Short mmCIF file of C-alpha atoms in Angstrom, two decimals:
data_model
loop_
_atom_site.label_atom_id
_atom_site.label_comp_id
_atom_site.label_asym_id
_atom_site.label_seq_id
_atom_site.Cartn_x
_atom_site.Cartn_y
_atom_site.Cartn_z
CA ALA A 1 0.04 -0.17 -0.06
CA GLN A 2 1.17 3.52 -0.66
CA SER A 3 2.18 5.70 2.29
CA VAL A 4 3.75 9.06 2.76
CA THR A 5 6.07 9.85 5.42
CA GLN A 6 6.99 13.45 6.46
CA LEU A 7 9.73 12.85 8.91
CA ASP A 8 9.69 16.25 10.59
CA SER A 9 6.69 17.29 12.67
CA GLN A 10 8.03 20.74 13.20
CA VAL A 11 10.95 22.68 11.52
CA PRO A 12 12.07 26.11 13.05
CA VAL A 13 13.95 28.36 11.09
CA PHE A 14 15.06 32.03 11.08
CA GLU A 15 13.58 34.36 8.88
CA GLU A 16 15.36 35.04 5.46
CA ALA A 17 17.06 31.43 5.96
CA PRO A 18 16.72 28.68 3.59
CA VAL A 19 14.45 25.84 4.29
CA GLU A 20 13.77 22.21 3.23
CA LEU A 21 10.68 20.18 4.38
CA ARG A 22 11.01 16.45 3.92
CA CYS A 23 8.56 13.89 2.07
CA ASN A 24 9.02 10.51 1.06
CA TYR A 25 6.41 8.00 -0.45
CA SER A 26 6.22 4.37 -1.01
CA SER A 27 4.74 3.27 -4.05
CA SER A 28 5.33 0.74 -6.76
CA VAL A 29 3.58 2.49 -9.58
CA SER A 30 3.84 5.80 -11.14
CA VAL A 31 2.47 8.49 -9.10
CA TYR A 32 1.40 12.25 -8.97
CA LEU A 33 2.94 14.35 -5.92
CA PHE A 34 1.65 17.46 -4.23
CA TRP A 35 2.20 19.92 -1.53
CA TYR A 36 -0.29 21.55 0.16
CA VAL A 37 -0.06 24.58 2.75
CA GLN A 38 -2.58 25.36 5.36
CA TYR A 39 -2.34 28.80 7.02
CA PRO A 40 -3.67 29.38 10.51
CA ASN A 41 -7.37 28.65 10.79
CA GLN A 42 -7.83 28.10 7.19
CA GLY A 43 -8.33 25.54 4.71
CA LEU A 44 -5.61 23.85 2.60
CA GLN A 45 -4.62 25.04 -0.66
CA LEU A 46 -2.38 23.69 -3.52
CA LEU A 47 1.30 25.01 -3.18
CA LEU A 48 3.08 22.75 -6.37
CA LYS A 49 2.40 19.51 -7.75
CA TYR A 50 4.33 17.13 -10.05
CA LEU A 51 2.44 15.17 -12.83
CA SER A 52 5.36 14.53 -15.20
CA GLY A 53 8.09 16.19 -17.16
CA SER A 54 10.80 18.15 -15.34
CA THR A 55 11.45 16.81 -11.85
CA LEU A 56 12.00 20.52 -10.61
CA VAL A 57 8.66 22.06 -10.22
CA LYS A 58 8.14 25.54 -9.02
CA GLY A 59 5.05 26.65 -6.91
CA ILE A 60 3.48 29.76 -5.33
CA ASN A 61 5.26 31.89 -2.87
CA GLY A 62 8.84 31.17 -4.01
CA PHE A 63 8.56 27.31 -3.11
CA GLU A 64 9.97 24.72 -5.03
CA ALA A 65 10.18 20.76 -4.79
CA GLU A 66 12.19 18.31 -6.71
CA PHE A 67 10.92 14.63 -7.40
CA ASN A 68 13.62 11.94 -6.95
CA LYS A 69 12.21 8.69 -8.22
CA SER A 70 15.11 6.61 -7.02
CA GLN A 71 14.90 8.06 -3.67
CA THR A 72 11.10 8.18 -3.87
CA SER A 73 11.43 11.69 -2.46
CA PHE A 74 9.69 15.08 -2.99
CA HIS A 75 11.18 17.70 -0.75
CA LEU A 76 10.06 21.00 -0.48
CA ARG A 77 12.41 23.94 -0.60
CA LYS A 78 12.48 27.70 -0.43
CA PRO A 79 15.62 29.71 -0.27
CA SER A 80 14.62 32.67 2.06
CA VAL A 81 11.68 32.18 4.15
CA HIS A 82 9.29 35.05 5.59
CA ILE A 83 7.32 35.49 8.68
CA SER A 84 4.16 34.81 6.26
CA ASP A 85 5.26 31.51 5.42
CA THR A 86 4.38 30.12 9.12
CA ALA A 87 1.98 27.22 8.30
CA GLU A 88 1.54 23.76 8.19
CA TYR A 89 2.73 21.80 4.99
CA PHE A 90 1.16 18.63 3.73
CA CYS A 91 2.69 16.20 1.12
CA ALA A 92 0.36 14.30 -0.64
CA VAL A 93 0.67 11.30 -3.37
CA LYS A 94 -1.90 10.00 -5.85
CA ASN A 95 -1.56 6.68 -7.98
CA SER A 96 -1.67 8.23 -11.49
CA GLY A 97 -3.83 5.26 -12.71
CA SER A 98 -6.45 5.95 -9.88
CA ASN A 99 -9.16 8.31 -10.32
CA TYR A 100 -9.42 10.19 -7.07
CA GLN A 101 -7.71 9.12 -3.71
CA LEU A 102 -4.92 10.91 -2.45
CA ILE A 103 -2.64 9.59 0.50
CA TRP A 104 -1.52 12.27 2.88
CA GLY A 105 1.50 12.68 5.15
CA ALA A 106 0.93 13.72 8.71
CA GLY A 107 2.22 17.48 8.05
CA THR A 108 5.27 19.38 8.89
CA LYS A 109 4.50 22.77 10.89
CA LEU A 110 7.14 25.61 9.41
CA ILE A 111 7.87 27.83 12.32
CA ILE A 112 9.53 31.30 11.49
CA LYS A 113 11.67 32.56 14.29
CA PRO A 114 12.36 36.46 13.91
CA ASN B 1 -16.14 32.68 -7.07
CA ALA B 2 -17.24 31.06 -3.99
CA GLY B 3 -15.32 27.59 -4.45
CA VAL B 4 -16.21 25.21 -1.65
CA THR B 5 -18.43 26.70 1.13
CA GLN B 6 -18.80 24.96 4.47
CA THR B 7 -21.28 25.67 7.29
CA PRO B 8 -21.22 26.09 10.14
CA LYS B 9 -17.65 27.20 10.93
CA PHE B 10 -18.06 26.42 14.61
CA GLN B 11 -20.10 24.01 16.57
CA VAL B 12 -20.59 22.32 20.22
CA LEU B 13 -22.45 19.43 20.76
CA LYS B 14 -23.44 17.24 23.57
CA THR B 15 -22.64 13.80 23.34
CA GLY B 16 -25.72 11.88 21.61
CA GLN B 17 -26.72 14.94 19.75
CA SER B 18 -26.97 14.74 16.21
CA MET B 19 -26.12 17.46 13.46
CA THR B 20 -25.12 17.92 9.66
CA LEU B 21 -22.28 19.84 8.42
CA GLN B 22 -23.04 21.54 4.98
CA CYS B 23 -20.66 21.55 1.96
CA ALA B 24 -21.35 23.07 -1.29
CA GLN B 25 -19.44 23.57 -4.52
CA ASP B 26 -19.97 25.79 -7.38
CA MET B 27 -17.21 24.58 -9.72
CA ASN B 28 -19.30 21.65 -11.26
CA HIS B 29 -16.91 19.12 -9.58
CA GLU B 30 -17.83 15.61 -9.69
CA TYR B 31 -15.76 14.48 -6.88
CA MET B 32 -16.54 15.67 -3.15
CA SER B 33 -14.96 14.49 -0.06
CA TRP B 34 -14.78 14.95 3.59
CA TYR B 35 -11.88 14.69 5.95
CA ARG B 36 -11.24 15.30 9.64
CA GLN B 37 -8.00 16.74 10.67
CA ASP B 38 -6.52 15.80 14.27
CA PRO B 39 -3.16 17.19 15.59
CA GLY B 40 -0.29 14.79 14.35
CA MET B 41 -2.48 12.77 12.29
CA GLY B 42 -2.81 14.80 9.08
CA LEU B 43 -5.88 14.37 7.20
CA ARG B 44 -8.20 11.28 7.27
CA LEU B 45 -10.78 10.52 4.68
CA ILE B 46 -14.27 10.04 5.92
CA HIS B 47 -16.52 9.57 2.93
CA TYR B 48 -16.24 10.38 -0.67
CA SER B 49 -18.55 10.96 -3.62
CA VAL B 50 -17.62 10.47 -7.35
CA GLY B 51 -21.07 11.76 -8.74
CA ALA B 52 -24.54 12.46 -7.70
CA GLY B 53 -26.15 9.49 -6.22
CA ILE B 54 -22.70 7.82 -5.57
CA THR B 55 -21.06 7.72 -2.19
CA ASP B 56 -18.21 5.23 -0.61
CA GLN B 57 -16.40 5.07 2.59
CA GLY B 58 -13.13 6.27 3.25
CA GLU B 59 -10.44 5.44 5.90
CA VAL B 60 -12.75 6.56 9.01
CA PRO B 61 -16.25 6.27 8.04
CA ASN B 62 -17.90 4.99 11.44
CA GLY B 63 -20.19 7.49 12.72
CA TYR B 64 -20.96 9.56 9.82
CA ASN B 65 -23.32 9.42 6.96
CA VAL B 66 -23.36 11.15 3.66
CA SER B 67 -25.38 11.58 0.85
CA ARG B 68 -25.07 13.30 -2.57
CA SER B 69 -28.29 14.18 -4.35
CA THR B 70 -27.10 17.08 -6.07
CA THR B 71 -23.64 17.64 -8.05
CA GLU B 72 -23.21 20.95 -5.58
CA ASP B 73 -23.78 19.64 -2.25
CA PHE B 74 -22.42 16.81 -0.12
CA PRO B 75 -23.57 17.10 3.47
CA LEU B 76 -22.08 15.14 6.33
CA ARG B 77 -24.15 13.73 9.18
CA LEU B 78 -23.20 12.83 12.53
CA LEU B 79 -26.31 10.71 13.95
CA SER B 80 -25.13 10.47 17.36
CA ALA B 81 -22.13 12.69 18.57
CA ALA B 82 -19.54 11.18 20.49
CA PRO B 83 -16.16 13.39 21.97
CA SER B 84 -13.96 11.32 19.67
CA GLN B 85 -15.61 13.12 16.89
CA THR B 86 -14.26 16.36 18.35
CA SER B 87 -11.98 17.58 15.29
CA VAL B 88 -11.88 19.91 12.32
CA TYR B 89 -13.69 18.78 9.31
CA PHE B 90 -12.88 19.79 5.83
CA CYS B 91 -14.77 19.42 2.66
CA ALA B 92 -12.85 19.04 -0.41
CA SER B 93 -13.62 18.69 -4.31
CA SER B 94 -11.96 17.98 -7.66
CA TYR B 95 -12.44 17.57 -11.12
CA GLY B 96 -13.78 14.04 -12.24
CA GLY B 97 -12.22 11.27 -14.41
CA GLN B 98 -8.68 10.66 -14.73
CA ASN B 99 -8.12 13.87 -12.92
CA THR B 100 -4.63 15.05 -11.47
CA GLY B 101 -5.82 14.80 -8.00
CA GLU B 102 -5.94 18.42 -7.07
CA LEU B 103 -8.19 19.23 -4.53
CA PHE B 104 -10.35 22.53 -3.60
CA PHE B 105 -10.87 22.98 0.20
CA GLY B 106 -13.24 24.41 2.13
CA GLU B 107 -12.29 26.66 5.00
CA GLY B 108 -13.16 24.05 7.68
CA SER B 109 -15.69 23.34 10.52
CA ARG B 110 -14.48 22.93 14.02
CA LEU B 111 -16.53 20.66 16.11
CA THR B 112 -16.24 20.07 19.49
CA VAL B 113 -18.42 17.25 21.32
CA LEU B 114 -18.76 17.48 25.32
#
């Protein structure tokens, strides 16, 4: 069965420093990969997605992620974080052959220190 | 565009009471779903629907009922609330068919069961 692991439940980082949020998945088939962001007291919104093609995908707010098939990873990065990036970030995977179901990671809280 | 609208945003119930969480979307999405979000557990799928008249169980369906009489609406019913159902509930929708899995979320409904 597919699973998604976000190794870090919380990541504290100073403002303007770079950050990487890690996501690993297990799947024996072709997948689509997603990062969603949840700002405090809000619903989730799509940050970026990998469907096919270039393994480096760029999303909103300066975030990017790299799909590494051999390591089954899809880590999220930003070169310089801002206080407004304080949020919880969720990685999700979908079997490209299935119609609907996403498998979710447990989430990583990004804490920006001034 | 309204997107996905959930009501109510907050609700307090006593054990054994019943209630319905409402969800409506105006994007003509075939797929609609209900998730619950609990600290450290990410998102867990309760029920989902792939079109009007079609519903199915997700990961944690016990204690919840759903129906889909129209494309737009997907209410979630708690027949006899229990403290274990204290959570934040999210409704999400997406395009049908071999879609890419991108979900559009409502802002959430925070339920407390005493």
